[in-house]
Coordinates of C-alpha atoms in Angstrom, one line a residue:
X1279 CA 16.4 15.0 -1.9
X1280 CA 16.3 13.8 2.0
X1281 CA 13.3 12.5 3.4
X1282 CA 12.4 11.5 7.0
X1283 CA 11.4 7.9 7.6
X1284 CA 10.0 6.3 10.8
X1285 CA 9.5 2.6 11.3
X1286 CA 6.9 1.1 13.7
X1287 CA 6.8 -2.5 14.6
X1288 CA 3.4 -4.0 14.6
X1289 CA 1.8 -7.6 15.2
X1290 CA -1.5 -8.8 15.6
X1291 CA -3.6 -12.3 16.0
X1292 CA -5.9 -13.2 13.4
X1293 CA -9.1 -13.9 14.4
X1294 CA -8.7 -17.7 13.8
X1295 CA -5.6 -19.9 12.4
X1296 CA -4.6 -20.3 9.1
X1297 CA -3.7 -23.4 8.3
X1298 CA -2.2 -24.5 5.0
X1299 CA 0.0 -26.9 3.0
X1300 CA 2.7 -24.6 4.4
X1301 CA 2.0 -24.6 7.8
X1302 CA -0.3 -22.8 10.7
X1303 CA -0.9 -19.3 10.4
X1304 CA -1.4 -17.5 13.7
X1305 CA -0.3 -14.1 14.2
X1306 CA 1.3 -11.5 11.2
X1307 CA 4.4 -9.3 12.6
X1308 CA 6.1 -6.2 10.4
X1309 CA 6.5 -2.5 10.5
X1310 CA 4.7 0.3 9.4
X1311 CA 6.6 3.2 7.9
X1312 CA 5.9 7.1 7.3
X1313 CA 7.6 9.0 4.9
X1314 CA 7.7 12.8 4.9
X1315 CA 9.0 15.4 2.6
X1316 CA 10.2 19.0 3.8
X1317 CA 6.5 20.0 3.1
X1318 CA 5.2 18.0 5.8
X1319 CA 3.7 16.1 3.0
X1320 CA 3.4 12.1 4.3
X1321 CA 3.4 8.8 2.7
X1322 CA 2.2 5.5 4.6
X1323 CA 3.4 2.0 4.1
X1324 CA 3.6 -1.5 5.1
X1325 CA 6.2 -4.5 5.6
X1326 CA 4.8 -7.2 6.6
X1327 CA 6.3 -10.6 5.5
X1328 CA 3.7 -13.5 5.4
X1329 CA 5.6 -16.8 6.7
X1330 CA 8.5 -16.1 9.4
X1331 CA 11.2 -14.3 8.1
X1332 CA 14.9 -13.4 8.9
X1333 CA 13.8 -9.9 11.1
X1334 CA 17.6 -8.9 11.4
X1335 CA 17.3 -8.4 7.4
X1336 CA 14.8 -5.6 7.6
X1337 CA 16.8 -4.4 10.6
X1338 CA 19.7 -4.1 8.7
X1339 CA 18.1 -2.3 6.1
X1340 CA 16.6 0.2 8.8
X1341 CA 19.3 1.0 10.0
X1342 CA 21.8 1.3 7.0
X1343 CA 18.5 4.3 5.6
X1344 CA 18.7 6.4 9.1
X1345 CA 16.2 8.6 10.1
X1346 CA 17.1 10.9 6.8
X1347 CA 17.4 8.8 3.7
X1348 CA 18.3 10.3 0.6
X1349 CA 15.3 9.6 -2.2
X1350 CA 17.8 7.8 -4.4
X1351 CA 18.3 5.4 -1.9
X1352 CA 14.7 4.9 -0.9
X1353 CA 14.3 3.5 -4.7
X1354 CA 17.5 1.3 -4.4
X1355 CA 16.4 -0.7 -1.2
X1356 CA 13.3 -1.5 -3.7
X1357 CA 15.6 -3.1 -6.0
X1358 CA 17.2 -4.6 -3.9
X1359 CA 15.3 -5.5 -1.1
X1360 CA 12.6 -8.3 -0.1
X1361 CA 9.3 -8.1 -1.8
X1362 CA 7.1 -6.9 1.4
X1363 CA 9.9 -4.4 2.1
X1364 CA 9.7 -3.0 -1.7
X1365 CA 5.9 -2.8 -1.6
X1366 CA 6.0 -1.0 2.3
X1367 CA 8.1 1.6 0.7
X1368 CA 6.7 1.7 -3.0
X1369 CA 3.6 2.4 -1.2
X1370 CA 4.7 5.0 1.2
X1371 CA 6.5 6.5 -1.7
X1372 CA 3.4 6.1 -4.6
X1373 CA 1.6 7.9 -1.9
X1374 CA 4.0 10.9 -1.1
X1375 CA 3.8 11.7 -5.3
X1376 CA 0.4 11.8 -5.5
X1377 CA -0.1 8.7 -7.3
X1378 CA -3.0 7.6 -5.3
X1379 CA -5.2 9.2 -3.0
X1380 CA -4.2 12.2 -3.1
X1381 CA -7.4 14.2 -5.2
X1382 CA -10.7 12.9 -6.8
X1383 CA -9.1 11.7 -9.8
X1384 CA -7.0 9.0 -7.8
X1385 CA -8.9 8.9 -4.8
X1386 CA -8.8 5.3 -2.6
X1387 CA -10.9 3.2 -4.2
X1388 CA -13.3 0.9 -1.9
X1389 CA -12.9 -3.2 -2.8
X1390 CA -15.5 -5.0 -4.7
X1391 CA -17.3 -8.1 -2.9
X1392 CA -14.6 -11.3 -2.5
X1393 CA -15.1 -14.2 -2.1
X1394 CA -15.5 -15.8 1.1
X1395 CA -13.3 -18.9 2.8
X1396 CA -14.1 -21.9 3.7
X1397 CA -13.4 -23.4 7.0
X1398 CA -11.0 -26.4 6.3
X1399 CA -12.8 -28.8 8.2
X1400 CA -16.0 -30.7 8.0
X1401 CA -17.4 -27.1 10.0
X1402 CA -17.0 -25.9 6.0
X1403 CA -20.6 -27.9 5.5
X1404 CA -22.5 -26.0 8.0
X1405 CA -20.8 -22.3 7.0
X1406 CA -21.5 -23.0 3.5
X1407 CA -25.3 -23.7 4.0
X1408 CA -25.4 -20.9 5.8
X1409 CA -23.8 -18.5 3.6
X1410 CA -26.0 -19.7 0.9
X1411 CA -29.2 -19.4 2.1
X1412 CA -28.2 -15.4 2.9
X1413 CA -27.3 -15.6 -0.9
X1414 CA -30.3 -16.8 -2.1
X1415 CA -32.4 -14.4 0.0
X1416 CA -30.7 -11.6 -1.1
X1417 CA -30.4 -12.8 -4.7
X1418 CA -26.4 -12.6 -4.8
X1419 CA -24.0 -14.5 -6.6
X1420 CA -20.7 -15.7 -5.1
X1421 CA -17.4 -17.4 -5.1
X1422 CA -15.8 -19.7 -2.5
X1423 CA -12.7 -20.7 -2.0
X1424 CA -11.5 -23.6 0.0
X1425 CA -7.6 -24.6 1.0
X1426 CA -7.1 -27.9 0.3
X1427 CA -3.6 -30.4 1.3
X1428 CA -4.9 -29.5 5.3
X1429 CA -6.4 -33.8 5.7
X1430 CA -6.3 -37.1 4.7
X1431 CA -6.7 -36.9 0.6
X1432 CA -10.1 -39.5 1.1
X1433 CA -11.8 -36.9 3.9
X1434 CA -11.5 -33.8 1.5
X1435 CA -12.9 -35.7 -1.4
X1436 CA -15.8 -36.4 1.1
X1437 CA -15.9 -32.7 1.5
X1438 CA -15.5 -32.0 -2.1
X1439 CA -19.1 -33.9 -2.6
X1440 CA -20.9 -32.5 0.3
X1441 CA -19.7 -29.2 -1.4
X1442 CA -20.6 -29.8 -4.9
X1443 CA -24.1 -31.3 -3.9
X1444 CA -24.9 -27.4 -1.9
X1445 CA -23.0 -24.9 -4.5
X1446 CA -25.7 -23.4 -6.4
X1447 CA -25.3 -22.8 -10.0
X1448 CA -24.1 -19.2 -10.4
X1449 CA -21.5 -19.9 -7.9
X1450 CA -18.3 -20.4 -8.6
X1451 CA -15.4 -22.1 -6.4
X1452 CA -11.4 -21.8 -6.2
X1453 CA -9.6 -24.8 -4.7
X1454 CA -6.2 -24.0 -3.3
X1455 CA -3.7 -26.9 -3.0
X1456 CA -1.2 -24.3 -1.8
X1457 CA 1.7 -26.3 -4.4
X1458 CA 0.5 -29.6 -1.8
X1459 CA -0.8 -31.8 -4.8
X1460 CA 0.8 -34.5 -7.2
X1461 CA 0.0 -35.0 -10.8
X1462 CA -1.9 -37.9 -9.9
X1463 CA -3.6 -36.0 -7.3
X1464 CA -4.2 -33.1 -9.8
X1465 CA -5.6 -34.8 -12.5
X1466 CA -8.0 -37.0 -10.2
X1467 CA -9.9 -33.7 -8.7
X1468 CA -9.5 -32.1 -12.5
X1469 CA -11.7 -34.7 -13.7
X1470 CA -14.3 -33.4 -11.4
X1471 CA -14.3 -30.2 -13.3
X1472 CA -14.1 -30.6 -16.3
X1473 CA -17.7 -30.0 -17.9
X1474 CA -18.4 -27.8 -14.5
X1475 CA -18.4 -24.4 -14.8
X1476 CA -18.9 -23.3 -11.5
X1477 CA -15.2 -24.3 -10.9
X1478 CA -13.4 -21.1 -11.6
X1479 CA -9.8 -22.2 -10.9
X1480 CA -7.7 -24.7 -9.2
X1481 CA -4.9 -22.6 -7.7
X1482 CA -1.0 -23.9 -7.5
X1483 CA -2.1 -27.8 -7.5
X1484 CA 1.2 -28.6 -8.1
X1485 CA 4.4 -27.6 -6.8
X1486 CA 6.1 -24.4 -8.4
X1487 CA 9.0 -26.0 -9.6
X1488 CA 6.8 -28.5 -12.0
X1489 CA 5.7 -25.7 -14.6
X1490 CA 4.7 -28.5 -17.1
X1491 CA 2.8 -30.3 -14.8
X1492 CA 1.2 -27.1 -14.5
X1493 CA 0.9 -26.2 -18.1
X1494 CA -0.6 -29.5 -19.1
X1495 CA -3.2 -29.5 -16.7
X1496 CA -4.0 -25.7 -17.5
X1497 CA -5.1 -26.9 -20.9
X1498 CA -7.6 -29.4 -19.1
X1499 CA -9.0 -26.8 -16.5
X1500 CA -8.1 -23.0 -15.5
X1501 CA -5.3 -23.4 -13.4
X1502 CA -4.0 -19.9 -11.1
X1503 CA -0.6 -19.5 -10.0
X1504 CA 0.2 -18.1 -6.7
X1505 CA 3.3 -19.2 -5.5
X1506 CA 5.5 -19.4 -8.3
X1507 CA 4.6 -16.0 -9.3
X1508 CA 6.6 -15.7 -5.7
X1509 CA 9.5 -17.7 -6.5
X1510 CA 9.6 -17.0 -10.3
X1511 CA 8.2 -13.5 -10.8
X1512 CA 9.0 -13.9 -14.5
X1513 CA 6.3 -16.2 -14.8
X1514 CA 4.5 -12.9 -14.5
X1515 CA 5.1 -12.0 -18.0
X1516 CA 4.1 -15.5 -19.6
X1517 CA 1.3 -17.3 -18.0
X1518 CA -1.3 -16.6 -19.6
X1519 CA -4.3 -18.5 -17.4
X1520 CA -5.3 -16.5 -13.9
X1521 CA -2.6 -15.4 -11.5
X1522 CA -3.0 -14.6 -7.8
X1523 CA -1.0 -11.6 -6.9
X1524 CA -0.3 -10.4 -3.5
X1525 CA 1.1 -7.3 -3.4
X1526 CA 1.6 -6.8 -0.2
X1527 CA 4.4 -9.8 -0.7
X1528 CA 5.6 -9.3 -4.3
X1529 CA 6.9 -5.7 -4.6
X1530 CA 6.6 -2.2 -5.6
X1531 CA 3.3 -1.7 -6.1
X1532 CA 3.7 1.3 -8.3
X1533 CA 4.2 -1.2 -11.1
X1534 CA 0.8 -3.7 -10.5
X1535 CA -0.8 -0.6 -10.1
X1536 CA 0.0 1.1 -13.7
X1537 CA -0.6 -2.5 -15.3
X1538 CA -3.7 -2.5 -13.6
X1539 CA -4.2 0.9 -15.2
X1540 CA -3.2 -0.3 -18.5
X1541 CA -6.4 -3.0 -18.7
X1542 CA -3.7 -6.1 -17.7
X1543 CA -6.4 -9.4 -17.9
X1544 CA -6.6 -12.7 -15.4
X1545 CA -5.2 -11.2 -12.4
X1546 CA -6.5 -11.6 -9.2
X1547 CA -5.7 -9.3 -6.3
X1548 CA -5.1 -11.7 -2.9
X1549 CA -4.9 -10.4 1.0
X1550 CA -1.7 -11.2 2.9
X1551 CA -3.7 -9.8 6.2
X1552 CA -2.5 -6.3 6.0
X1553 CA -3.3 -3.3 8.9
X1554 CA -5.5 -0.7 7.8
X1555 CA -2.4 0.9 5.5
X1556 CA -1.7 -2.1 3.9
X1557 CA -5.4 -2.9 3.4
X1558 CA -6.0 0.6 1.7
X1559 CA -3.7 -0.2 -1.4
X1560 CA -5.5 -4.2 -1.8
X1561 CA -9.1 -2.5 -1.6
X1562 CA -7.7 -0.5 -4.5
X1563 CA -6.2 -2.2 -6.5
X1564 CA -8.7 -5.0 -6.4
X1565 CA -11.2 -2.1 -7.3
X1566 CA -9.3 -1.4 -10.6
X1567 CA -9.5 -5.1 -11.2
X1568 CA -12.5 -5.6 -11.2
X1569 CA -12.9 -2.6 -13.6
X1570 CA -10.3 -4.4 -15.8
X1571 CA -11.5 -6.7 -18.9
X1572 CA -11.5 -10.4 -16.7
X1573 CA -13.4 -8.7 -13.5
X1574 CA -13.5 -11.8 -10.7
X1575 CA -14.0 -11.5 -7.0
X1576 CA -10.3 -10.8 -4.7
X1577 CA -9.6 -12.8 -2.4
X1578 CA -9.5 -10.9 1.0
X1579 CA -10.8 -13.0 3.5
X1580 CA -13.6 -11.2 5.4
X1581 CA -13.4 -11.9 8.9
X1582 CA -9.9 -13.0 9.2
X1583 CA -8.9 -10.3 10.5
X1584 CA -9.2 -9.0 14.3
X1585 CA -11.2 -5.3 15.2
X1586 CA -9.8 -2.1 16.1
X1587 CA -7.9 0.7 15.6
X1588 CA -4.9 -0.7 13.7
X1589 CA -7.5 -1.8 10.8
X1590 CA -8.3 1.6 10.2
X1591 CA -9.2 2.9 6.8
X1592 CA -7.1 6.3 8.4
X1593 CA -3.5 5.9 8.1
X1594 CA -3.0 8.3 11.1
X1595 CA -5.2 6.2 13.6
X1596 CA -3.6 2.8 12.4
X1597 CA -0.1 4.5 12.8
X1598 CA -1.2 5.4 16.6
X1599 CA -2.6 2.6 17.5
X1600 CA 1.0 0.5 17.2

């Protein structure tokens, strides 16, 4: 069966930069893609890699499917292809079968309450006071999570304090060393945790290539992987503490969504900063997560991301707007 596919390039500023062990996060590039069938039938999708990629491999890719790709091939460039590309057109095809959205049985689901991200820098102190106090006075209980590896190891301990000493009980906090941390490292902000529950994870501490660094200290404290789920998917199937998926970067999103479906335990679903047709699929499947057995708060970063058209909960008005 041929299909028609057209490919939109897209960017966008976030509202304020990203900064992580990685690097500076200003601005997310990719292309949206719509899918049709001979019915007129259309499926929506996404492709938008997080850190600076090789653009001429997507290109490539464009242009060796045409304008009328045959189905078959569709579902080979997932195999083969880049995770964002794989989800952008696992998405677009998901939708065009009436996996999702498409009745009242597998409508879009709308995303739970996430948890909200710190500023980096001492501004974190004043923002967290004032989230909390609109916490307490409306009786709500919520997690924070705070990237890490961005100072001087002394100044974020200083933060770490001026932290502890606001978080209210029935909070909970995620620290994110983004893979930045060494064992000794590790271990020394472990120890703060370790008879405190309102820690809920340390996420990647160490780098992905030390898994028994990161086993050990998973039998200390609950330890998330992010990015060695990334560059080890097979970790997927064997780590058996939290795991941060993204799936707008790991790939066809047909399969999270049926493990989702199937009650799968400690995942949590994590933006990537998607448009409006992106965003629809991580409201969802954080939705079925939270339904799921180990319910927790995604990470989607309220705020993050800029107004307007191309945020869209409408596929058509995001796909216009570019």
């Amino acid at each position: 069966m041929r299909l028609s596919l057209e490919v939109k390039p897209f960017s966008f500023h976030l509202v304020r930069n990203l900064k992580t062990f990685r690097g500076i996060i200003k601005e997310k590039k990719g292309w949206l893609i719509k899918i049709k069938d001979n019915s007129e039938t259309c499926g929506w999708g996404e492709i938008a890699p997080f850190y600076p990629c090789n653009i001429k491999t997507y290109e490539k890719i464009f242009k060796a499917l045409g304008n009328s790709p045959l189905r078959k091939d569709l579902e080979e460039s997932i195999l083969d292809g880049p995770g964002p590309l794989s989800f952008g057109i696992g998405s677009a095809l998901a939708e065009l079968d009436c996996l999702i959205g498409s009745n009242q049985s597998n409508r879009w689901l709308k995303a739970p309450q996430s948890a909200l991200l710190l500023p980096t820098d001492k501004s974190l102190v004043t923002q967290l006071d004032t989230w909390i106090k609109s916490l307490e006075k409306n009786h709500q209980i919520m997690t924070f999570k705070w990237k890490v590896c961005n100072q001087e190891d002394h100044i974020e301990r200083q933060l770490l304090h001026e932290i502890l000493k606001r978080l209210p009980s029935n909070s909970r906090l995620r620290i994110d060393a983004n893979s930045g941390w060494s064992r000794e490292q590790a271990n020394y902000w472990a120890n703060y945790f370790l008879d405190d529950p309102r820690l809920e994870w340390l996420e990647q501490p160490l780098s992905t290539k030390d898994y028994e660094g990161l086993l050990e200290l998973s039998k200390q404290i609950p330890v998330a992987l992010d990015e060695s789920l990334i560059e080890t998917p097979a970790l997927k199937s064997h780590w058996k503490s939290w795991q941060i998926r993204h799936p707008a970067l790991e790939g066809d999103p047909r399969i999270l969504l049926k493990a989702l479906n199937n009650g799968i335990r400690n995942i949590c679903i994590s933006t990537s900063f998607e448009t409006g047709i992106g965003r629809r699929w991580i409201n969802h499947l954080s939705a079925l997560q939270h339904k799921s057995p180990t319910p927790t708060a995604p990470g989607l970063a309220p705020g993050w991301r800029p107004k307007g058209s191309l945020f869209s909960n409408n596929p058509i008005s995001v796909w216009e707007a570019v």
